[in-house]
Amino acid sequence: MALISEYEEEESGTKPSSSAASSPPAQPSTFTATFDPSNPLGIVEKLFDFLAAESDYLSKDAAEKEIAAVVKAAKEKRKRKEEAAEREKAAAAAKAAESNKRLKEEEKEKKKKPEKEEVPNKGNGLDMDNYSWTQTLQEVTVLVPVPHGTKSRFVVCDIKKNHLKIGLKGQPPILEGELYKPIKVDDCYWSIEDQNTISVLLTKHDQMEWWKSLVKGGPEIDTQKVEPENSKLADLDPETRQTVEKMMFDQRQKQMGRPTSDEIQKQDILKKFMAEHPEMDFSRAKIN
C-alpha cells in the first residue's frame, strides 16, 4: 500500500485577494491507494484523479511537462541503480575468477614442486602410508599391503609405459599416477606375496638415472642421499662396475650443477691444448 500524506495545495504565480487572505489556510489532504503489481498504472490513475479532485494542478500549462520530467528522473535513477548493481556483480565475479585462478596456479605449482625433498629409505625410495617403493639404477619395486588372503583375481594392476594403477576390484585405486620416468612394460610384472602384499617390479627404460619420485607430483627424495649397496657393486665385473660408478658420479654432479666426467675430460683436453699453444688467442672462444 502506498501512502501520500500532507499534500498541500499551492498555486504559483497568483496573488491572493484580500478576501482569500482572510479565509483559513487549506488543510493537507490524505491520499490512500493499494498498489497492484499486475496493473501498475492503476495507482497512477488514482493519483491523477486525486489531484484533479483536490487541486487545479492538472489545469496548469506546465503540468504535463513537469510530470514527464518526474517520470524521466525516476527512470534515470532506476537505471543508475541497476548499472551500479551490475558493476558490483561483475566486480565480484572478476574477483572470484581471479581468486580461483590463483588457487589453481598455487595447487599446480605445489604438485609440480614438492615443498621439500625427503630422505630416501634403505631401498633408495620412500615409505608412504599405503604403499612403499624402492629402486636400483635398473628397477623400481612397489609394495602395496592388502588384506590377508587376497587372491590375484581380486587385484587390479595396470602397468603402462608412463602410468601405473594398483588396487582391488570394486574399490578406489590404492595407487595411481603418471610415472616419474618411462618403463619397459614387457619387462615388468606383479605378484602376491604372503597373501597380503602386492609386489610390482618395474624395469626402468633409462637405467642411468635415479628416480626422485614414483609418480609425478608425489613426494620426492633427495637423490644426493641415495646409497647403492656396495655388495651389489662388488658382484659386478670391473668394466660394468666402472660404468655404474661413472653413472653415479655424473648423476650427483648434475644434481649439484657441476660438470660430468665427460665434460671434465673435455675441459682438461682444452686446457692442455691452450697451454701447448700460447701463441693462439682464445679470448673470443666460446667454451661450453
mmCIF file of C-alpha atoms in Angstrom:
data_model
loop_
_atom_site.group_PDB
_atom_site.id
_atom_site.type_symbol
_atom_site.label_atom_id
_atom_site.label_comp_id
_atom_site.label_asym_id
_atom_site.label_seq_id
_atom_site.Cartn_x
_atom_site.Cartn_y
_atom_site.Cartn_z
ATOM 1 C CA MET A 1 0.000 0.000 0.000
ATOM 2 C CA ALA A 2 1.352 3.403 -0.995
ATOM 3 C CA LEU A 3 0.502 6.401 1.212
ATOM 4 C CA ILE A 4 0.940 10.050 0.193
ATOM 5 C CA SER A 5 0.119 12.455 3.033
ATOM 6 C CA GLU A 6 0.398 16.112 3.879
ATOM 7 C CA TYR A 7 -0.358 17.224 0.363
ATOM 8 C CA GLU A 8 -0.896 20.952 0.406
ATOM 9 C CA GLU A 9 -2.466 22.737 -2.480
ATOM 10 C CA GLU A 10 -0.375 25.595 -3.888
ATOM 11 C CA GLU A 11 -0.957 27.966 -6.720
ATOM 12 C CA SER A 12 2.120 29.531 -8.277
ATOM 13 C CA GLY A 13 2.146 32.972 -9.887
ATOM 14 C CA THR A 14 -1.148 34.204 -8.280
ATOM 15 C CA LYS A 15 -1.501 36.807 -5.615
ATOM 16 C CA PRO A 16 -4.211 36.068 -3.015
ATOM 17 C CA SER A 17 -7.036 38.618 -2.789
ATOM 18 C CA SER A 18 -7.966 40.327 0.409
ATOM 19 C CA SER A 19 -10.943 38.003 0.794
ATOM 20 C CA ALA A 20 -8.722 34.915 0.234
ATOM 21 C CA ALA A 21 -6.211 36.227 2.705
ATOM 22 C CA SER A 22 -8.843 36.437 5.338
ATOM 23 C CA SER A 23 -10.038 32.846 4.644
ATOM 24 C CA PRO A 24 -8.471 29.994 6.668
ATOM 25 C CA PRO A 25 -5.439 28.192 5.033
ATOM 26 C CA ALA A 26 -6.046 24.964 3.037
ATOM 27 C CA GLN A 27 -5.685 21.774 5.056
ATOM 28 C CA PRO A 28 -3.471 18.837 3.859
ATOM 29 C CA SER A 29 -5.353 16.004 2.172
ATOM 30 C CA THR A 30 -4.595 12.302 2.551
ATOM 31 C CA PHE A 31 -4.242 10.012 -0.480
ATOM 32 C CA THR A 32 -4.648 6.287 0.090
ATOM 33 C CA ALA A 33 -4.387 3.604 -2.593
ATOM 34 C CA THR A 34 -3.366 -0.028 -2.985
ATOM 35 C CA PHE A 35 -0.622 -0.929 -5.476
ATOM 36 C CA ASP A 36 -1.380 -3.913 -7.725
ATOM 37 C CA PRO A 37 1.847 -5.204 -9.445
ATOM 38 C CA SER A 38 -0.266 -6.651 -12.266
ATOM 39 C CA ASN A 39 -1.687 -3.205 -13.023
ATOM 40 C CA PRO A 40 0.961 -0.564 -12.219
ATOM 41 C CA LEU A 41 -0.942 2.227 -13.954
ATOM 42 C CA GLY A 42 -3.912 1.756 -11.645
ATOM 43 C CA ILE A 43 -2.294 3.634 -8.768
ATOM 44 C CA VAL A 44 -1.110 6.380 -11.167
ATOM 45 C CA GLU A 45 -4.666 6.893 -12.483
ATOM 46 C CA LYS A 46 -5.978 7.125 -8.928
ATOM 47 C CA LEU A 47 -3.287 9.683 -8.069
ATOM 48 C CA PHE A 48 -4.235 11.861 -11.037
ATOM 49 C CA ASP A 49 -7.924 11.555 -10.105
ATOM 50 C CA PHE A 50 -6.976 12.664 -6.592
ATOM 51 C CA LEU A 51 -5.023 15.661 -7.922
ATOM 52 C CA ALA A 52 -7.921 16.648 -10.172
ATOM 53 C CA ALA A 53 -10.375 16.444 -7.306
ATOM 54 C CA GLU A 54 -8.282 18.152 -4.664
ATOM 55 C CA SER A 55 -6.465 20.840 -6.705
ATOM 56 C CA ASP A 56 -6.300 22.591 -10.025
ATOM 57 C CA TYR A 57 -2.690 21.437 -10.645
ATOM 58 C CA LEU A 58 -3.554 19.459 -13.770
ATOM 59 C CA SER A 59 -5.057 22.546 -15.354
ATOM 60 C CA LYS A 60 -1.656 24.258 -15.389
ATOM 61 C CA ASP A 61 0.020 24.538 -18.799
ATOM 62 C CA ALA A 62 3.266 23.123 -17.443
ATOM 63 C CA ALA A 63 1.672 20.181 -15.564
ATOM 64 C CA GLU A 64 2.213 17.612 -18.342
ATOM 65 C CA LYS A 65 5.821 18.700 -18.851
ATOM 66 C CA GLU A 66 6.575 18.632 -15.128
ATOM 67 C CA ILE A 67 5.039 15.166 -14.719
ATOM 68 C CA ALA A 68 7.075 13.891 -17.681
ATOM 69 C CA ALA A 69 10.224 15.301 -16.045
ATOM 70 C CA VAL A 70 9.427 13.452 -12.801
ATOM 71 C CA VAL A 71 8.911 10.180 -14.690
ATOM 72 C CA LYS A 72 12.172 10.689 -16.607
ATOM 73 C CA ALA A 73 14.096 11.379 -13.380
ATOM 74 C CA ALA A 74 12.646 8.244 -11.754
ATOM 75 C CA LYS A 75 13.647 6.131 -14.791
ATOM 76 C CA GLU A 76 17.203 7.531 -14.759
ATOM 77 C CA LYS A 77 17.501 6.877 -11.017
ATOM 78 C CA ARG A 78 16.375 3.272 -11.501
ATOM 79 C CA LYS A 79 18.808 2.865 -14.431
ATOM 80 C CA ARG A 80 21.732 4.161 -12.364
ATOM 81 C CA LYS A 81 20.825 1.774 -9.567
ATOM 82 C CA GLU A 82 20.683 -1.201 -11.947
ATOM 83 C CA GLU A 83 24.005 -0.241 -13.565
ATOM 84 C CA ALA A 84 25.633 0.058 -10.151
ATOM 85 C CA ALA A 85 24.306 -3.389 -9.216
ATOM 86 C CA GLU A 86 25.661 -4.840 -12.492
ATOM 87 C CA ARG A 87 29.078 -3.288 -11.867
ATOM 88 C CA GLU A 88 29.194 -4.727 -8.368
ATOM 89 C CA LYS A 89 28.159 -8.130 -9.715
ATOM 90 C CA ALA A 90 30.801 -8.024 -12.470
ATOM 91 C CA ALA A 91 33.483 -6.917 -9.995
ATOM 92 C CA ALA A 92 32.556 -9.756 -7.617
ATOM 93 C CA ALA A 93 32.646 -12.275 -10.483
ATOM 94 C CA ALA A 94 36.044 -10.992 -11.659
ATOM 95 C CA LYS A 95 37.417 -11.157 -8.119
ATOM 96 C CA ALA A 96 36.123 -14.725 -7.689
ATOM 97 C CA ALA A 97 37.603 -15.770 -11.053
ATOM 98 C CA GLU A 98 40.979 -14.263 -10.166
ATOM 99 C CA SER A 99 40.922 -15.983 -6.794
ATOM 100 C CA ASN A 100 40.085 -19.354 -8.383
ATOM 101 C CA LYS A 101 42.832 -18.867 -10.977
ATOM 102 C CA ARG A 102 45.379 -18.069 -8.276
ATOM 103 C CA LEU A 103 44.341 -21.112 -6.229
ATOM 104 C CA LYS A 104 44.642 -23.392 -9.272
ATOM 105 C CA GLU A 105 48.080 -21.996 -10.098
ATOM 106 C CA GLU A 106 49.221 -22.461 -6.498
ATOM 107 C CA GLU A 107 47.890 -26.017 -6.465
ATOM 108 C CA LYS A 108 49.561 -26.757 -9.799
ATOM 109 C CA GLU A 109 52.855 -25.308 -8.589
ATOM 110 C CA LYS A 110 52.553 -27.261 -5.358
ATOM 111 C CA LYS A 111 52.126 -30.528 -7.274
ATOM 112 C CA LYS A 112 54.911 -29.624 -9.658
ATOM 113 C CA LYS A 113 57.387 -28.661 -6.953
ATOM 114 C CA PRO A 114 57.063 -30.552 -3.660
ATOM 115 C CA GLU A 115 57.757 -28.460 -0.604
ATOM 116 C CA LYS A 116 60.849 -30.440 0.324
ATOM 117 C CA GLU A 117 62.852 -33.482 -0.671
ATOM 118 C CA GLU A 118 62.595 -36.478 1.626
ATOM 119 C CA VAL A 119 65.435 -38.632 2.864
ATOM 120 C CA PRO A 120 65.232 -41.941 0.955
ATOM 121 C CA ASN A 121 64.514 -45.173 2.798
ATOM 122 C CA LYS A 122 67.022 -48.026 2.926
ATOM 123 C CA GLY A 123 65.941 -49.062 -0.554
ATOM 124 C CA ASN A 124 66.532 -45.592 -2.025
ATOM 125 C CA GLY A 125 62.791 -44.916 -2.290
ATOM 126 C CA LEU A 126 60.064 -43.815 0.120
ATOM 127 C CA ASP A 127 57.680 -45.381 2.644
ATOM 128 C CA MET A 128 54.178 -43.940 2.213
ATOM 129 C CA ASP A 129 51.016 -44.511 4.261
ATOM 130 C CA ASN A 130 49.510 -47.120 1.926
ATOM 131 C CA TYR A 131 52.488 -48.270 -0.137
ATOM 132 C CA SER A 132 56.280 -48.146 -0.371
ATOM 133 C CA TRP A 133 58.794 -48.208 -3.191
ATOM 134 C CA THR A 134 62.496 -48.909 -3.590
ATOM 135 C CA GLN A 135 64.864 -48.716 -6.526
ATOM 136 C CA THR A 136 68.146 -49.621 -8.100
ATOM 137 C CA LEU A 137 69.535 -47.993 -11.224
ATOM 138 C CA GLN A 138 67.791 -50.686 -13.263
ATOM 139 C CA GLU A 139 64.491 -51.360 -11.468
ATOM 140 C CA VAL A 140 61.776 -49.981 -9.203
ATOM 141 C CA THR A 141 59.881 -52.211 -6.757
ATOM 142 C CA VAL A 142 56.484 -51.183 -5.378
ATOM 143 C CA LEU A 143 54.931 -52.896 -2.354
ATOM 144 C CA VAL A 144 51.232 -52.389 -1.573
ATOM 145 C CA PRO A 145 49.770 -54.008 1.593
ATOM 146 C CA VAL A 146 46.330 -55.648 1.115
ATOM 147 C CA PRO A 147 44.017 -57.672 3.399
ATOM 148 C CA HIS A 148 45.370 -61.118 4.263
ATOM 149 C CA GLY A 149 44.129 -63.815 1.937
ATOM 150 C CA THR A 150 43.756 -61.549 -1.087
ATOM 151 C CA LYS A 151 43.742 -63.553 -4.306
ATOM 152 C CA SER A 152 45.267 -62.404 -7.584
ATOM 153 C CA ARG A 153 41.838 -62.352 -9.251
ATOM 154 C CA PHE A 154 40.805 -59.524 -6.942
ATOM 155 C CA VAL A 155 43.819 -57.376 -7.858
ATOM 156 C CA VAL A 156 43.810 -54.522 -10.372
ATOM 157 C CA CYS A 157 47.322 -53.816 -11.657
ATOM 158 C CA ASP A 158 47.538 -51.768 -14.845
ATOM 159 C CA ILE A 159 51.134 -51.189 -15.968
ATOM 160 C CA LYS A 160 51.777 -48.838 -18.879
ATOM 161 C CA LYS A 161 54.870 -47.092 -20.231
ATOM 162 C CA ASN A 162 54.167 -43.872 -18.345
ATOM 163 C CA HIS A 163 51.322 -44.812 -15.994
ATOM 164 C CA LEU A 164 50.693 -47.134 -13.061
ATOM 165 C CA LYS A 165 47.440 -48.160 -11.362
ATOM 166 C CA ILE A 166 47.246 -50.576 -8.412
ATOM 167 C CA GLY A 167 44.220 -51.505 -6.327
ATOM 168 C CA LEU A 168 41.471 -54.018 -5.636
ATOM 169 C CA LYS A 169 38.409 -54.636 -7.779
ATOM 170 C CA GLY A 170 35.337 -52.656 -6.759
ATOM 171 C CA GLN A 171 37.396 -50.197 -4.703
ATOM 172 C CA PRO A 172 39.145 -46.869 -5.438
ATOM 173 C CA PRO A 173 42.759 -47.292 -6.609
ATOM 174 C CA ILE A 174 45.330 -47.518 -3.831
ATOM 175 C CA LEU A 175 47.969 -46.011 -6.106
ATOM 176 C CA GLU A 176 47.509 -44.311 -9.479
ATOM 177 C CA GLY A 177 49.511 -41.715 -11.363
ATOM 178 C CA GLU A 178 51.945 -40.830 -14.119
ATOM 179 C CA LEU A 179 55.308 -42.492 -13.558
ATOM 180 C CA TYR A 180 58.349 -40.313 -12.912
ATOM 181 C CA LYS A 181 60.106 -41.817 -15.950
ATOM 182 C CA PRO A 182 59.116 -44.292 -18.705
ATOM 183 C CA ILE A 183 59.466 -48.032 -18.138
ATOM 184 C CA LYS A 184 59.869 -51.165 -20.250
ATOM 185 C CA VAL A 185 56.375 -52.656 -19.981
ATOM 186 C CA ASP A 186 57.378 -56.080 -21.374
ATOM 187 C CA ASP A 187 59.966 -56.465 -18.594
ATOM 188 C CA CYS A 188 57.548 -55.608 -15.762
ATOM 189 C CA TYR A 189 55.402 -57.963 -13.680
ATOM 190 C CA TRP A 190 53.436 -58.168 -10.441
ATOM 191 C CA SER A 191 52.636 -60.877 -7.890
ATOM 192 C CA ILE A 192 51.019 -61.519 -4.495
ATOM 193 C CA GLU A 193 53.495 -62.082 -1.675
ATOM 194 C CA ASP A 194 52.492 -63.835 1.569
ATOM 195 C CA GLN A 195 48.821 -63.346 0.579
ATOM 196 C CA ASN A 196 48.947 -59.804 1.972
ATOM 197 C CA THR A 197 51.184 -57.697 -0.297
ATOM 198 C CA ILE A 198 51.051 -56.755 -3.970
ATOM 199 C CA SER A 199 54.602 -56.640 -5.319
ATOM 200 C CA VAL A 200 55.213 -54.820 -8.606
ATOM 201 C CA LEU A 201 58.554 -54.837 -10.423
ATOM 202 C CA LEU A 202 59.111 -52.000 -12.924
ATOM 203 C CA THR A 203 62.108 -52.056 -15.260
ATOM 204 C CA LYS A 204 63.433 -48.580 -15.986
ATOM 205 C CA HIS A 205 63.780 -47.502 -19.600
ATOM 206 C CA ASP A 206 66.698 -45.222 -18.714
ATOM 207 C CA GLN A 207 68.939 -47.236 -16.417
ATOM 208 C CA MET A 208 71.423 -44.422 -15.814
ATOM 209 C CA GLU A 209 69.274 -42.271 -13.518
ATOM 210 C CA TRP A 210 67.817 -42.416 -10.017
ATOM 211 C CA TRP A 211 64.107 -41.613 -9.745
ATOM 212 C CA LYS A 212 63.227 -38.676 -7.483
ATOM 213 C CA SER A 213 59.659 -39.964 -7.023
ATOM 214 C CA LEU A 214 57.494 -42.902 -8.029
ATOM 215 C CA VAL A 215 54.757 -40.810 -9.657
ATOM 216 C CA LYS A 216 54.861 -37.220 -10.820
ATOM 217 C CA GLY A 217 53.527 -34.792 -8.212
ATOM 218 C CA GLY A 218 54.320 -37.203 -5.393
ATOM 219 C CA PRO A 219 56.852 -36.683 -2.599
ATOM 220 C CA GLU A 220 60.418 -36.523 -3.924
ATOM 221 C CA ILE A 221 63.591 -37.911 -2.459
ATOM 222 C CA ASP A 222 66.992 -36.252 -2.330
ATOM 223 C CA THR A 223 68.916 -38.346 -4.866
ATOM 224 C CA GLN A 224 72.183 -36.982 -3.486
ATOM 225 C CA LYS A 225 71.500 -39.128 -0.426
ATOM 226 C CA VAL A 226 70.939 -42.336 -2.389
ATOM 227 C CA GLU A 227 73.232 -45.113 -1.149
ATOM 228 C CA PRO A 228 73.736 -48.036 -3.561
ATOM 229 C CA GLU A 229 74.584 -51.348 -1.926
ATOM 230 C CA ASN A 230 78.339 -51.913 -2.066
ATOM 231 C CA SER A 231 77.828 -55.652 -2.133
ATOM 232 C CA LYS A 232 75.974 -55.373 -5.418
ATOM 233 C CA LEU A 233 78.723 -53.248 -6.931
ATOM 234 C CA ALA A 234 81.306 -55.739 -5.776
ATOM 235 C CA ASP A 235 79.448 -58.520 -7.588
ATOM 236 C CA LEU A 236 79.860 -56.745 -10.937
ATOM 237 C CA ASP A 237 82.730 -57.305 -13.315
ATOM 238 C CA PRO A 238 85.332 -54.482 -13.364
ATOM 239 C CA GLU A 239 84.128 -52.942 -16.638
ATOM 240 C CA THR A 240 80.452 -52.876 -15.603
ATOM 241 C CA ARG A 241 81.306 -51.606 -12.131
ATOM 242 C CA GLN A 242 83.367 -48.777 -13.635
ATOM 243 C CA THR A 243 80.417 -47.828 -15.869
ATOM 244 C CA VAL A 244 77.954 -47.850 -12.945
ATOM 245 C CA GLU A 245 80.265 -45.799 -10.726
ATOM 246 C CA LYS A 246 80.715 -43.305 -13.567
ATOM 247 C CA MET A 247 76.928 -43.003 -13.949
ATOM 248 C CA MET A 248 76.518 -42.478 -10.217
ATOM 249 C CA PHE A 249 79.216 -39.787 -10.217
ATOM 250 C CA ASP A 250 77.655 -37.998 -13.208
ATOM 251 C CA GLN A 251 74.216 -38.147 -11.590
ATOM 252 C CA ARG A 252 75.490 -36.490 -8.413
ATOM 253 C CA GLN A 253 77.391 -33.874 -10.433
ATOM 254 C CA LYS A 254 74.220 -32.980 -12.363
ATOM 255 C CA GLN A 255 72.234 -32.655 -9.144
ATOM 256 C CA MET A 256 74.807 -30.168 -7.832
ATOM 257 C CA GLY A 257 75.058 -28.284 -11.148
ATOM 258 C CA ARG A 258 78.649 -29.385 -11.709
ATOM 259 C CA PRO A 259 80.275 -30.823 -14.863
ATOM 260 C CA THR A 260 80.044 -34.544 -15.570
ATOM 261 C CA SER A 261 83.077 -36.777 -16.039
ATOM 262 C CA ASP A 262 82.910 -36.371 -19.839
ATOM 263 C CA GLU A 263 82.709 -32.582 -19.524
ATOM 264 C CA ILE A 264 85.653 -32.539 -17.100
ATOM 265 C CA GLN A 265 87.695 -34.631 -19.551
ATOM 266 C CA LYS A 266 86.914 -32.222 -22.405
ATOM 267 C CA GLN A 267 87.872 -29.227 -20.252
ATOM 268 C CA ASP A 268 91.191 -30.877 -19.353
ATOM 269 C CA ILE A 269 91.959 -31.568 -23.033
ATOM 270 C CA LEU A 270 91.172 -27.969 -23.945
ATOM 271 C CA LYS A 271 93.320 -26.568 -21.118
ATOM 272 C CA LYS A 272 96.196 -28.768 -22.233
ATOM 273 C CA PHE A 273 95.814 -27.609 -25.832
ATOM 274 C CA MET A 274 95.760 -23.947 -24.746
ATOM 275 C CA ALA A 275 98.917 -24.448 -22.688
ATOM 276 C CA GLU A 276 100.714 -26.050 -25.637
ATOM 277 C CA HIS A 277 99.761 -23.185 -27.980
ATOM 278 C CA PRO A 278 100.290 -19.899 -26.106
ATOM 279 C CA GLU A 279 100.656 -18.054 -29.428
ATOM 280 C CA MET A 280 96.916 -18.552 -30.128
ATOM 281 C CA ASP A 281 94.278 -16.125 -28.900
ATOM 282 C CA PHE A 282 91.410 -17.889 -27.104
ATOM 283 C CA SER A 283 89.864 -14.713 -25.622
ATOM 284 C CA ARG A 284 86.893 -14.851 -28.010
ATOM 285 C CA ALA A 285 86.450 -18.599 -27.922
ATOM 286 C CA LYS A 286 83.115 -19.841 -26.634
ATOM 287 C CA ILE A 287 83.670 -22.864 -24.452
ATOM 288 C CA ASN A 288 80.626 -24.901 -23.417
#
